[in-house]
Amino acid sequence: MKDAVNPPLPVLVSPVSVTAGAVLHSADFIRHRLRAGGRDSIVLYAGVQINGTPHLGTNVMQSAAFLLAQAARERFGVAARIRFGALDNAPYETRACPETGSLYERSYRQALGGRRIEELVARHYGGLFDELSAATGVGYEVETYTSQQSGHAFREEFLASLGLMDTLRWVLAPSSGTVPVNFPCPQCGWSQKFGERTELLSAGDQEARFAAFCLDHGKYLVDVTPATDAFIGLTTLHRNLVKERVAARDDALPVIVKGADWAPGCRLLDEAFLCYPGTLPPPRLFTPVVLCDSGAKLSKSLIRQGAADLPAATEPWMLDASVWEGTVGEYARMLLGLVSRMLSEPRHFERGYTTREVARLMGRRGPGPSGGAG
């Protein structure tokens, strides 16, 4: 009778992976770095975009981070915790110069302010992270990009990257060699997206001076030292390089957790690391990506713009976690169950899953009505 009420979940079938026979669990990819460095603790780093409600793919990556940290603790006997970087530098609004077409943008941080950013983080991730932490016994912390870039270590690494930019620019931007930096206008918070009118005037180990331009307030100067508070806007690869260089200063082994769609970009990050004498890039763990029927990554923005179709068997909560029918605790348990199955073998973890396949694995026959947030 019980089996009729709770039938077994559908079987998960994956092709043989390159690492089949060599790796029993995806956490084992970091074993050699733990042994080589003699570390007794690890910190897993993952990013959180603060630009709207999360979708399933984002929450799969976050759940995987907790489960990977738990597995590392149990398999290697090390302390493990997670540090989520809340990217409050995502663009909130954009405008174009009427004469040149050059784009200017204002980030969530500049548009909303610190208190509203904290509210967004708490609303979209606080309850879920607390549930995942309680279930796995893994602690976590959330730090905004604004806070990260204001630290002495970040600014020191940023200044160091300027000294290596003749080499780094062809790694971080191999097609153009242009790695822009932008600084929000101190009066209005707008900055030039691609930094066409941002000029490096001088640079040294402890200080750099830039000239930038605002559509409304004209030219302004920015001085960057380890102690100044100017907001530093960097390209995605440049920002991640600096953040990972800062993470490498920690006594714990830094482990970078990203969706598998990041793998091509990490090739460039790893090469950028090697531009620094005597350094190695951090170990990386890539989590499954949730896909559309076409095989492309599930993208709310493309669907909203009409550039991609809503995939079949995509339930409302897969695109917007806030309409999950039930409590946050039930959502967390669903995620942990789903991602635990993915982690049961590396071949299951080293692949993508369409929303249709996720629904099948959950034993759900199709989309149902959306409900309120848990």
mmCIF file of C-alpha atoms in Angstrom:
data_model
loop_
_atom_site.group_PDB
_atom_site.id
_atom_site.type_symbol
_atom_site.label_atom_id
_atom_site.label_comp_id
_atom_site.label_asym_id
_atom_site.label_seq_id
_atom_site.Cartn_x
_atom_site.Cartn_y
_atom_site.Cartn_z
ATOM 1 C CA MET A 1 0.000 0.000 0.000
ATOM 2 C CA LYS A 2 2.856 2.354 0.871
ATOM 3 C CA ASP A 3 4.521 1.819 -2.517
ATOM 4 C CA ALA A 4 1.260 2.696 -4.261
ATOM 5 C CA VAL A 5 1.043 5.980 -2.358
ATOM 6 C CA ASN A 6 4.762 6.809 -2.686
ATOM 7 C CA PRO A 7 6.002 5.077 -5.842
ATOM 8 C CA PRO A 8 9.766 5.007 -6.394
ATOM 9 C CA LEU A 9 11.219 7.989 -8.234
ATOM 10 C CA PRO A 10 12.170 7.493 -11.892
ATOM 11 C CA VAL A 11 15.647 6.127 -12.558
ATOM 12 C CA LEU A 12 18.381 8.642 -13.346
ATOM 13 C CA VAL A 13 20.396 7.538 -16.401
ATOM 14 C CA SER A 14 23.546 9.343 -17.546
ATOM 15 C CA PRO A 15 26.260 8.575 -20.109
ATOM 16 C CA VAL A 16 29.698 7.459 -18.972
ATOM 17 C CA SER A 17 31.870 10.470 -18.113
ATOM 18 C CA VAL A 18 35.564 11.014 -18.734
ATOM 19 C CA THR A 19 36.241 10.623 -15.013
ATOM 20 C CA ALA A 20 34.368 7.315 -14.697
ATOM 21 C CA GLY A 21 36.545 4.882 -12.752
ATOM 22 C CA ALA A 22 38.819 7.604 -11.399
ATOM 23 C CA VAL A 23 36.429 9.645 -9.255
ATOM 24 C CA LEU A 24 33.841 8.163 -6.911
ATOM 25 C CA HIS A 25 32.388 11.484 -5.730
ATOM 26 C CA SER A 26 32.645 14.973 -7.223
ATOM 27 C CA ALA A 27 34.095 16.309 -3.952
ATOM 28 C CA ASP A 28 37.139 14.100 -4.583
ATOM 29 C CA PHE A 29 38.338 16.581 -7.199
ATOM 30 C CA ILE A 30 39.708 18.754 -4.381
ATOM 31 C CA ARG A 31 41.377 15.937 -2.421
ATOM 32 C CA HIS A 32 44.824 16.384 -3.966
ATOM 33 C CA ARG A 33 44.894 20.114 -3.219
ATOM 34 C CA LEU A 34 43.977 19.454 0.411
ATOM 35 C CA ARG A 35 46.765 16.897 0.703
ATOM 36 C CA ALA A 36 49.325 19.061 -1.083
ATOM 37 C CA GLY A 37 48.615 22.118 1.036
ATOM 38 C CA GLY A 38 48.097 20.387 4.354
ATOM 39 C CA ARG A 39 44.942 22.424 4.945
ATOM 40 C CA ASP A 40 42.481 21.449 7.655
ATOM 41 C CA SER A 41 39.596 23.599 6.431
ATOM 42 C CA ILE A 42 37.982 24.705 3.193
ATOM 43 C CA VAL A 43 35.761 27.595 2.136
ATOM 44 C CA LEU A 44 33.486 27.115 -0.840
ATOM 45 C CA TYR A 45 32.819 30.319 -2.777
ATOM 46 C CA ALA A 46 29.667 30.805 -4.837
ATOM 47 C CA GLY A 47 27.986 33.843 -6.362
ATOM 48 C CA VAL A 48 24.405 35.083 -6.018
ATOM 49 C CA GLN A 49 22.978 37.604 -8.492
ATOM 50 C CA ILE A 50 20.849 40.217 -6.751
ATOM 51 C CA ASN A 51 18.691 41.090 -9.762
ATOM 52 C CA GLY A 52 15.338 39.420 -9.107
ATOM 53 C CA THR A 53 13.871 36.201 -7.796
ATOM 54 C CA PRO A 54 16.058 33.100 -8.283
ATOM 55 C CA HIS A 55 15.123 30.303 -10.667
ATOM 56 C CA LEU A 56 15.735 26.591 -10.341
ATOM 57 C CA GLY A 57 19.204 26.625 -11.893
ATOM 58 C CA THR A 58 20.470 29.141 -9.332
ATOM 59 C CA ASN A 59 19.042 27.163 -6.427
ATOM 60 C CA VAL A 60 20.478 23.884 -7.762
ATOM 61 C CA MET A 61 23.963 25.437 -7.711
ATOM 62 C CA GLN A 62 23.469 26.750 -4.173
ATOM 63 C CA SER A 63 22.109 23.431 -2.892
ATOM 64 C CA ALA A 64 25.040 21.643 -4.515
ATOM 65 C CA ALA A 65 27.449 23.956 -2.678
ATOM 66 C CA PHE A 66 25.992 22.899 0.688
ATOM 67 C CA LEU A 67 26.050 19.215 -0.227
ATOM 68 C CA LEU A 68 29.609 19.414 -1.578
ATOM 69 C CA ALA A 69 30.763 21.119 1.619
ATOM 70 C CA GLN A 70 29.050 18.424 3.677
ATOM 71 C CA ALA A 71 30.685 15.691 1.579
ATOM 72 C CA ALA A 72 34.128 17.286 1.901
ATOM 73 C CA ARG A 73 33.751 17.498 5.671
ATOM 74 C CA GLU A 74 32.720 13.856 5.941
ATOM 75 C CA ARG A 75 35.162 12.437 3.374
ATOM 76 C CA PHE A 76 38.265 14.415 4.307
ATOM 77 C CA GLY A 77 37.679 15.297 7.965
ATOM 78 C CA VAL A 78 38.074 19.034 7.399
ATOM 79 C CA ALA A 79 36.018 21.985 8.551
ATOM 80 C CA ALA A 80 33.899 23.383 5.723
ATOM 81 C CA ARG A 81 31.868 26.525 5.293
ATOM 82 C CA ILE A 82 30.347 28.501 2.407
ATOM 83 C CA ARG A 83 30.759 32.124 1.436
ATOM 84 C CA PHE A 84 28.164 33.466 -0.971
ATOM 85 C CA GLY A 85 29.042 36.631 -2.856
ATOM 86 C CA ALA A 86 25.884 38.723 -3.368
ATOM 87 C CA LEU A 87 26.431 40.553 -6.643
ATOM 88 C CA ASP A 88 24.668 43.838 -5.967
ATOM 89 C CA ASN A 89 26.607 45.379 -8.872
ATOM 90 C CA ALA A 90 24.197 43.867 -11.430
ATOM 91 C CA PRO A 91 22.722 46.556 -13.734
ATOM 92 C CA TYR A 92 19.440 48.026 -12.482
ATOM 93 C CA GLU A 93 18.841 50.568 -15.241
ATOM 94 C CA THR A 94 20.587 51.556 -18.478
ATOM 95 C CA ARG A 95 20.593 54.649 -20.670
ATOM 96 C CA ALA A 96 22.429 55.623 -23.853
ATOM 97 C CA CYS A 97 24.280 58.801 -24.747
ATOM 98 C CA PRO A 98 22.094 60.461 -27.417
ATOM 99 C CA GLU A 99 25.159 61.543 -29.411
ATOM 100 C CA THR A 100 27.462 58.500 -29.316
ATOM 101 C CA GLY A 101 25.154 55.667 -28.256
ATOM 102 C CA SER A 102 27.583 54.767 -25.463
ATOM 103 C CA LEU A 103 25.780 52.952 -22.658
ATOM 104 C CA TYR A 104 25.619 54.131 -19.071
ATOM 105 C CA GLU A 105 24.170 52.098 -16.228
ATOM 106 C CA ARG A 106 23.323 52.247 -12.574
ATOM 107 C CA SER A 107 23.694 49.117 -10.465
ATOM 108 C CA TYR A 108 21.271 47.699 -7.927
ATOM 109 C CA ARG A 109 23.516 49.018 -5.187
ATOM 110 C CA GLN A 110 23.631 52.573 -6.513
ATOM 111 C CA ALA A 111 19.912 52.601 -7.352
ATOM 112 C CA LEU A 112 18.487 50.937 -4.232
ATOM 113 C CA GLY A 113 21.027 51.497 -1.471
ATOM 114 C CA GLY A 114 22.470 49.130 1.097
ATOM 115 C CA ARG A 115 19.367 48.546 3.229
ATOM 116 C CA ARG A 116 17.159 47.470 0.326
ATOM 117 C CA ILE A 117 19.918 45.177 -0.947
ATOM 118 C CA GLU A 118 20.011 43.473 2.456
ATOM 119 C CA GLU A 119 16.234 43.081 2.288
ATOM 120 C CA LEU A 120 16.443 41.494 -1.175
ATOM 121 C CA VAL A 121 19.102 39.028 -0.034
ATOM 122 C CA ALA A 122 17.086 38.079 3.036
ATOM 123 C CA ARG A 123 13.847 37.722 1.056
ATOM 124 C CA HIS A 124 15.194 35.601 -1.803
ATOM 125 C CA TYR A 125 17.896 33.569 -0.050
ATOM 126 C CA GLY A 126 17.842 33.939 3.729
ATOM 127 C CA GLY A 127 15.174 31.349 4.523
ATOM 128 C CA LEU A 128 16.418 28.864 1.934
ATOM 129 C CA PHE A 129 20.048 29.134 3.043
ATOM 130 C CA ASP A 130 19.026 28.677 6.676
ATOM 131 C CA GLU A 131 17.135 25.491 5.770
ATOM 132 C CA LEU A 132 20.006 24.122 3.664
ATOM 133 C CA SER A 133 22.489 24.951 6.428
ATOM 134 C CA ALA A 134 20.379 23.235 9.082
ATOM 135 C CA ALA A 135 19.953 20.122 6.942
ATOM 136 C CA THR A 136 23.660 19.751 6.090
ATOM 137 C CA GLY A 137 25.281 21.205 9.209
ATOM 138 C CA VAL A 138 27.315 23.566 6.996
ATOM 139 C CA GLY A 139 27.602 27.199 8.015
ATOM 140 C CA TYR A 140 27.455 30.051 5.540
ATOM 141 C CA GLU A 141 27.867 33.778 5.224
ATOM 142 C CA VAL A 142 26.732 36.258 2.594
ATOM 143 C CA GLU A 143 28.880 39.210 1.569
ATOM 144 C CA THR A 144 27.878 41.801 -1.010
ATOM 145 C CA TYR A 145 30.199 42.797 -3.814
ATOM 146 C CA THR A 146 30.081 46.336 -2.415
ATOM 147 C CA SER A 147 31.550 45.057 0.825
ATOM 148 C CA GLN A 148 34.102 42.852 -0.941
ATOM 149 C CA GLN A 149 35.481 45.573 -3.175
ATOM 150 C CA SER A 150 35.779 47.983 -0.262
ATOM 151 C CA GLY A 151 38.272 45.743 1.562
ATOM 152 C CA HIS A 152 41.996 46.424 1.642
ATOM 153 C CA ALA A 153 42.860 43.016 0.182
ATOM 154 C CA PHE A 154 40.555 43.494 -2.827
ATOM 155 C CA ARG A 155 42.012 46.913 -3.577
ATOM 156 C CA GLU A 156 45.562 45.662 -3.193
ATOM 157 C CA GLU A 157 44.875 42.850 -5.656
ATOM 158 C CA PHE A 158 43.137 45.246 -8.030
ATOM 159 C CA LEU A 159 46.160 47.543 -7.984
ATOM 160 C CA ALA A 160 48.452 44.548 -8.530
ATOM 161 C CA SER A 161 46.409 43.528 -11.571
ATOM 162 C CA LEU A 162 46.920 46.983 -13.093
ATOM 163 C CA GLY A 163 50.667 46.410 -12.896
ATOM 164 C CA LEU A 164 50.272 43.179 -14.907
ATOM 165 C CA MET A 165 47.637 44.501 -17.301
ATOM 166 C CA ASP A 166 49.891 44.445 -20.377
ATOM 167 C CA THR A 167 49.815 40.650 -20.051
ATOM 168 C CA LEU A 168 46.458 40.135 -18.357
ATOM 169 C CA ARG A 169 44.455 42.104 -20.896
ATOM 170 C CA TRP A 170 45.055 39.508 -23.623
ATOM 171 C CA VAL A 171 43.908 36.766 -21.252
ATOM 172 C CA LEU A 172 40.872 38.517 -19.779
ATOM 173 C CA ALA A 173 39.843 39.921 -23.169
ATOM 174 C CA PRO A 174 41.591 37.790 -25.804
ATOM 175 C CA SER A 175 39.653 39.223 -28.761
ATOM 176 C CA SER A 176 40.211 42.912 -28.052
ATOM 177 C CA GLY A 177 42.800 43.286 -25.313
ATOM 178 C CA THR A 178 40.517 45.857 -23.697
ATOM 179 C CA VAL A 179 39.630 45.356 -20.028
ATOM 180 C CA PRO A 180 37.545 48.353 -18.964
ATOM 181 C CA VAL A 181 37.108 49.616 -15.435
ATOM 182 C CA ASN A 182 34.198 51.823 -14.435
ATOM 183 C CA PHE A 183 33.557 54.034 -11.441
ATOM 184 C CA PRO A 184 30.085 55.362 -10.570
ATOM 185 C CA CYS A 185 29.744 59.118 -10.623
ATOM 186 C CA PRO A 186 30.022 60.313 -7.011
ATOM 187 C CA GLN A 187 27.006 62.608 -7.523
ATOM 188 C CA CYS A 188 24.454 60.330 -9.244
ATOM 189 C CA GLY A 189 25.798 56.767 -9.280
ATOM 190 C CA TRP A 190 25.741 56.339 -13.065
ATOM 191 C CA SER A 191 28.830 54.906 -14.796
ATOM 192 C CA GLN A 192 29.846 54.206 -18.364
ATOM 193 C CA LYS A 193 29.191 50.508 -18.970
ATOM 194 C CA PHE A 194 32.203 49.807 -21.166
ATOM 195 C CA GLY A 195 34.464 52.542 -19.808
ATOM 196 C CA GLU A 196 35.236 54.127 -23.179
ATOM 197 C CA ARG A 197 35.899 57.463 -21.485
ATOM 198 C CA THR A 198 37.596 56.063 -18.389
ATOM 199 C CA GLU A 199 41.349 56.654 -18.487
ATOM 200 C CA LEU A 200 44.092 55.335 -16.225
ATOM 201 C CA LEU A 201 46.246 58.363 -15.458
ATOM 202 C CA SER A 202 48.763 56.764 -13.113
ATOM 203 C CA ALA A 203 49.246 53.470 -11.296
ATOM 204 C CA GLY A 204 51.509 52.092 -8.590
ATOM 205 C CA ASP A 205 51.586 49.437 -5.906
ATOM 206 C CA GLN A 206 49.526 51.523 -3.476
ATOM 207 C CA GLU A 207 47.610 54.026 -5.583
ATOM 208 C CA ALA A 208 46.018 54.551 -8.993
ATOM 209 C CA ARG A 209 44.280 57.588 -10.442
ATOM 210 C CA PHE A 210 41.560 57.421 -13.086
ATOM 211 C CA ALA A 211 39.579 60.002 -15.023
ATOM 212 C CA ALA A 212 35.967 59.084 -15.825
ATOM 213 C CA PHE A 213 32.983 60.774 -17.430
ATOM 214 C CA CYS A 214 29.332 61.210 -16.459
ATOM 215 C CA LEU A 215 26.595 62.230 -18.917
ATOM 216 C CA ASP A 216 25.084 64.614 -16.389
ATOM 217 C CA HIS A 217 28.084 65.840 -14.406
ATOM 218 C CA GLY A 218 30.992 65.678 -16.836
ATOM 219 C CA LYS A 219 34.549 64.583 -16.019
ATOM 220 C CA TYR A 220 35.565 63.416 -12.551
ATOM 221 C CA LEU A 221 38.725 61.978 -11.005
ATOM 222 C CA VAL A 222 38.912 58.781 -8.953
ATOM 223 C CA ASP A 223 41.779 57.827 -6.644
ATOM 224 C CA VAL A 224 42.048 54.175 -5.641
ATOM 225 C CA THR A 225 44.182 53.144 -2.663
ATOM 226 C CA PRO A 226 43.717 50.313 -0.149
ATOM 227 C CA ALA A 227 41.976 52.829 2.132
ATOM 228 C CA THR A 228 39.740 54.822 -0.261
ATOM 229 C CA ASP A 229 36.037 54.104 -0.702
ATOM 230 C CA ALA A 230 35.607 54.601 -4.465
ATOM 231 C CA PHE A 231 33.353 51.856 -5.884
ATOM 232 C CA ILE A 232 35.332 49.724 -8.367
ATOM 233 C CA GLY A 233 33.346 48.256 -11.258
ATOM 234 C CA LEU A 234 35.136 45.459 -13.121
ATOM 235 C CA THR A 235 34.341 43.135 -15.999
ATOM 236 C CA THR A 236 33.162 39.670 -15.011
ATOM 237 C CA LEU A 237 36.496 37.910 -15.573
ATOM 238 C CA HIS A 238 38.582 40.696 -14.032
ATOM 239 C CA ARG A 239 36.286 40.809 -10.985
ATOM 240 C CA ASN A 240 36.460 37.053 -10.490
ATOM 241 C CA LEU A 241 40.253 37.061 -10.832
ATOM 242 C CA VAL A 242 40.615 39.696 -8.118
ATOM 243 C CA LYS A 243 38.086 37.965 -5.836
ATOM 244 C CA GLU A 244 39.853 34.609 -6.217
ATOM 245 C CA ARG A 245 43.231 36.197 -5.550
ATOM 246 C CA VAL A 246 41.774 37.620 -2.330
ATOM 247 C CA ALA A 247 40.299 34.211 -1.414
ATOM 248 C CA ALA A 248 43.738 32.628 -1.855
ATOM 249 C CA ARG A 249 44.989 34.714 1.074
ATOM 250 C CA ASP A 250 42.729 32.798 3.471
ATOM 251 C CA ASP A 251 44.240 30.081 5.661
ATOM 252 C CA ALA A 252 41.482 27.740 4.461
ATOM 253 C CA LEU A 253 41.637 26.184 0.992
ATOM 254 C CA PRO A 254 39.403 28.238 -1.331
ATOM 255 C CA VAL A 255 37.165 26.105 -3.574
ATOM 256 C CA ILE A 256 35.224 27.834 -6.336
ATOM 257 C CA VAL A 257 31.717 26.526 -7.042
ATOM 258 C CA LYS A 258 30.051 27.573 -10.301
ATOM 259 C CA GLY A 259 27.510 26.275 -12.763
ATOM 260 C CA ALA A 260 28.998 24.176 -15.555
ATOM 261 C CA ASP A 261 28.272 26.977 -18.054
ATOM 262 C CA TRP A 262 31.185 28.808 -16.399
ATOM 263 C CA ALA A 263 33.752 26.188 -17.430
ATOM 264 C CA PRO A 264 34.893 27.962 -20.644
ATOM 265 C CA GLY A 265 35.365 31.235 -18.772
ATOM 266 C CA CYS A 266 37.382 29.512 -16.074
ATOM 267 C CA ARG A 267 39.928 28.488 -18.698
ATOM 268 C CA LEU A 268 40.716 32.184 -19.035
ATOM 269 C CA LEU A 269 40.691 32.726 -15.278
ATOM 270 C CA ASP A 270 43.170 29.894 -14.799
ATOM 271 C CA GLU A 271 45.483 31.383 -17.437
ATOM 272 C CA ALA A 272 45.173 34.788 -15.777
ATOM 273 C CA PHE A 273 46.258 33.249 -12.468
ATOM 274 C CA LEU A 274 49.367 31.885 -14.135
ATOM 275 C CA CYS A 275 50.372 35.421 -15.121
ATOM 276 C CA TYR A 276 51.292 35.942 -11.456
ATOM 277 C CA PRO A 277 54.686 34.405 -10.609
ATOM 278 C CA GLY A 278 54.547 31.253 -8.514
ATOM 279 C CA THR A 279 50.760 30.962 -8.125
ATOM 280 C CA LEU A 280 48.150 28.319 -8.910
ATOM 281 C CA PRO A 281 44.458 28.860 -9.607
ATOM 282 C CA PRO A 282 42.080 27.567 -6.935
ATOM 283 C CA PRO A 283 40.357 24.184 -7.312
ATOM 284 C CA ARG A 284 36.946 24.406 -8.973
ATOM 285 C CA LEU A 285 33.758 22.373 -8.747
ATOM 286 C CA PHE A 286 31.152 22.754 -11.491
ATOM 287 C CA THR A 287 27.491 22.041 -10.781
ATOM 288 C CA PRO A 288 24.771 20.862 -13.196
ATOM 289 C CA VAL A 289 22.985 23.472 -15.305
ATOM 290 C CA VAL A 290 19.209 23.506 -15.806
ATOM 291 C CA LEU A 291 18.447 23.639 -19.529
ATOM 292 C CA CYS A 292 15.667 24.493 -21.946
ATOM 293 C CA ASP A 293 14.479 21.891 -24.439
ATOM 294 C CA SER A 294 16.905 23.362 -27.000
ATOM 295 C CA GLY A 295 19.871 22.509 -24.762
ATOM 296 C CA ALA A 296 20.498 26.177 -23.904
ATOM 297 C CA LYS A 297 20.713 27.280 -20.287
ATOM 298 C CA LEU A 298 17.352 28.156 -18.745
ATOM 299 C CA SER A 299 17.171 31.955 -18.967
ATOM 300 C CA LYS A 300 14.362 34.026 -17.475
ATOM 301 C CA SER A 301 15.555 37.138 -19.288
ATOM 302 C CA LEU A 302 15.533 35.503 -22.744
ATOM 303 C CA ILE A 303 12.083 34.032 -22.141
ATOM 304 C CA ARG A 304 10.819 37.401 -20.896
ATOM 305 C CA GLN A 305 12.258 39.129 -23.982
ATOM 306 C CA GLY A 306 10.647 36.582 -26.302
ATOM 307 C CA ALA A 307 14.036 35.397 -27.570
ATOM 308 C CA ALA A 308 13.468 31.895 -26.136
ATOM 309 C CA ASP A 309 10.343 29.790 -25.699
ATOM 310 C CA LEU A 310 9.063 28.613 -22.340
ATOM 311 C CA PRO A 311 10.250 24.993 -22.187
ATOM 312 C CA ALA A 312 7.730 22.179 -21.943
ATOM 313 C CA ALA A 313 7.030 20.867 -18.430
ATOM 314 C CA THR A 314 8.386 24.073 -16.914
ATOM 315 C CA GLU A 315 6.371 24.724 -13.801
ATOM 316 C CA PRO A 316 6.061 28.351 -12.615
ATOM 317 C CA TRP A 317 8.307 27.784 -9.590
ATOM 318 C CA MET A 318 11.130 26.602 -11.851
ATOM 319 C CA LEU A 319 11.399 30.146 -13.208
ATOM 320 C CA ASP A 320 10.424 31.939 -10.002
ATOM 321 C CA ALA A 321 11.103 30.237 -6.674
ATOM 322 C CA SER A 322 8.743 32.613 -4.878
ATOM 323 C CA VAL A 323 5.674 30.869 -6.384
ATOM 324 C CA TRP A 324 6.605 27.445 -5.029
ATOM 325 C CA GLU A 325 3.518 25.772 -3.558
ATOM 326 C CA GLY A 326 4.483 25.087 0.015
ATOM 327 C CA THR A 327 6.964 26.169 2.645
ATOM 328 C CA VAL A 328 10.587 27.166 2.271
ATOM 329 C CA GLY A 329 11.487 24.024 4.232
ATOM 330 C CA GLU A 330 9.673 21.818 1.723
ATOM 331 C CA TYR A 331 11.400 23.608 -1.153
ATOM 332 C CA ALA A 332 14.783 23.068 0.490
ATOM 333 C CA ARG A 333 14.062 19.365 1.037
ATOM 334 C CA MET A 334 13.017 19.004 -2.608
ATOM 335 C CA LEU A 335 16.256 20.649 -3.755
ATOM 336 C CA LEU A 336 18.401 18.520 -1.464
ATOM 337 C CA GLY A 337 16.703 15.358 -2.665
ATOM 338 C CA LEU A 338 17.093 16.307 -6.320
ATOM 339 C CA VAL A 339 20.724 17.435 -6.068
ATOM 340 C CA SER A 340 21.656 14.463 -3.854
ATOM 341 C CA ARG A 341 20.584 12.199 -6.704
ATOM 342 C CA MET A 342 22.721 14.219 -9.109
ATOM 343 C CA LEU A 343 25.672 13.878 -6.721
ATOM 344 C CA SER A 344 25.234 10.130 -6.296
ATOM 345 C CA GLU A 345 27.683 9.561 -9.174
ATOM 346 C CA PRO A 346 29.994 11.976 -10.990
ATOM 347 C CA ARG A 347 28.389 10.991 -14.298
ATOM 348 C CA HIS A 348 25.083 12.343 -12.972
ATOM 349 C CA PHE A 349 26.718 15.539 -11.722
ATOM 350 C CA GLU A 350 28.772 16.304 -14.831
ATOM 351 C CA ARG A 351 25.821 17.048 -17.113
ATOM 352 C CA GLY A 352 22.835 19.333 -17.624
ATOM 353 C CA TYR A 353 19.146 18.685 -16.959
ATOM 354 C CA THR A 354 16.219 20.064 -18.930
ATOM 355 C CA THR A 355 13.209 21.257 -16.982
ATOM 356 C CA ARG A 356 11.324 18.320 -18.511
ATOM 357 C CA GLU A 357 13.896 15.897 -17.081
ATOM 358 C CA VAL A 358 13.780 17.598 -13.685
ATOM 359 C CA ALA A 359 10.010 17.178 -13.643
ATOM 360 C CA ARG A 360 10.390 13.501 -14.589
ATOM 361 C CA LEU A 361 12.964 12.877 -11.880
ATOM 362 C CA MET A 362 10.640 14.455 -9.357
ATOM 363 C CA GLY A 363 7.817 12.195 -10.488
ATOM 364 C CA ARG A 364 5.734 15.159 -11.608
ATOM 365 C CA ARG A 365 3.544 14.713 -14.660
ATOM 366 C CA GLY A 366 3.326 18.319 -15.732
ATOM 367 C CA PRO A 367 2.972 21.921 -14.622
ATOM 368 C CA GLY A 368 0.368 22.839 -12.091
ATOM 369 C CA PRO A 369 -1.028 26.154 -10.860
ATOM 370 C CA SER A 370 1.277 28.495 -9.049
ATOM 371 C CA GLY A 371 0.803 29.304 -5.436
ATOM 372 C CA GLY A 372 2.032 31.827 -2.952
ATOM 373 C CA ALA A 373 5.508 32.051 -1.527
ATOM 374 C CA GLY A 374 6.327 29.747 1.339
#
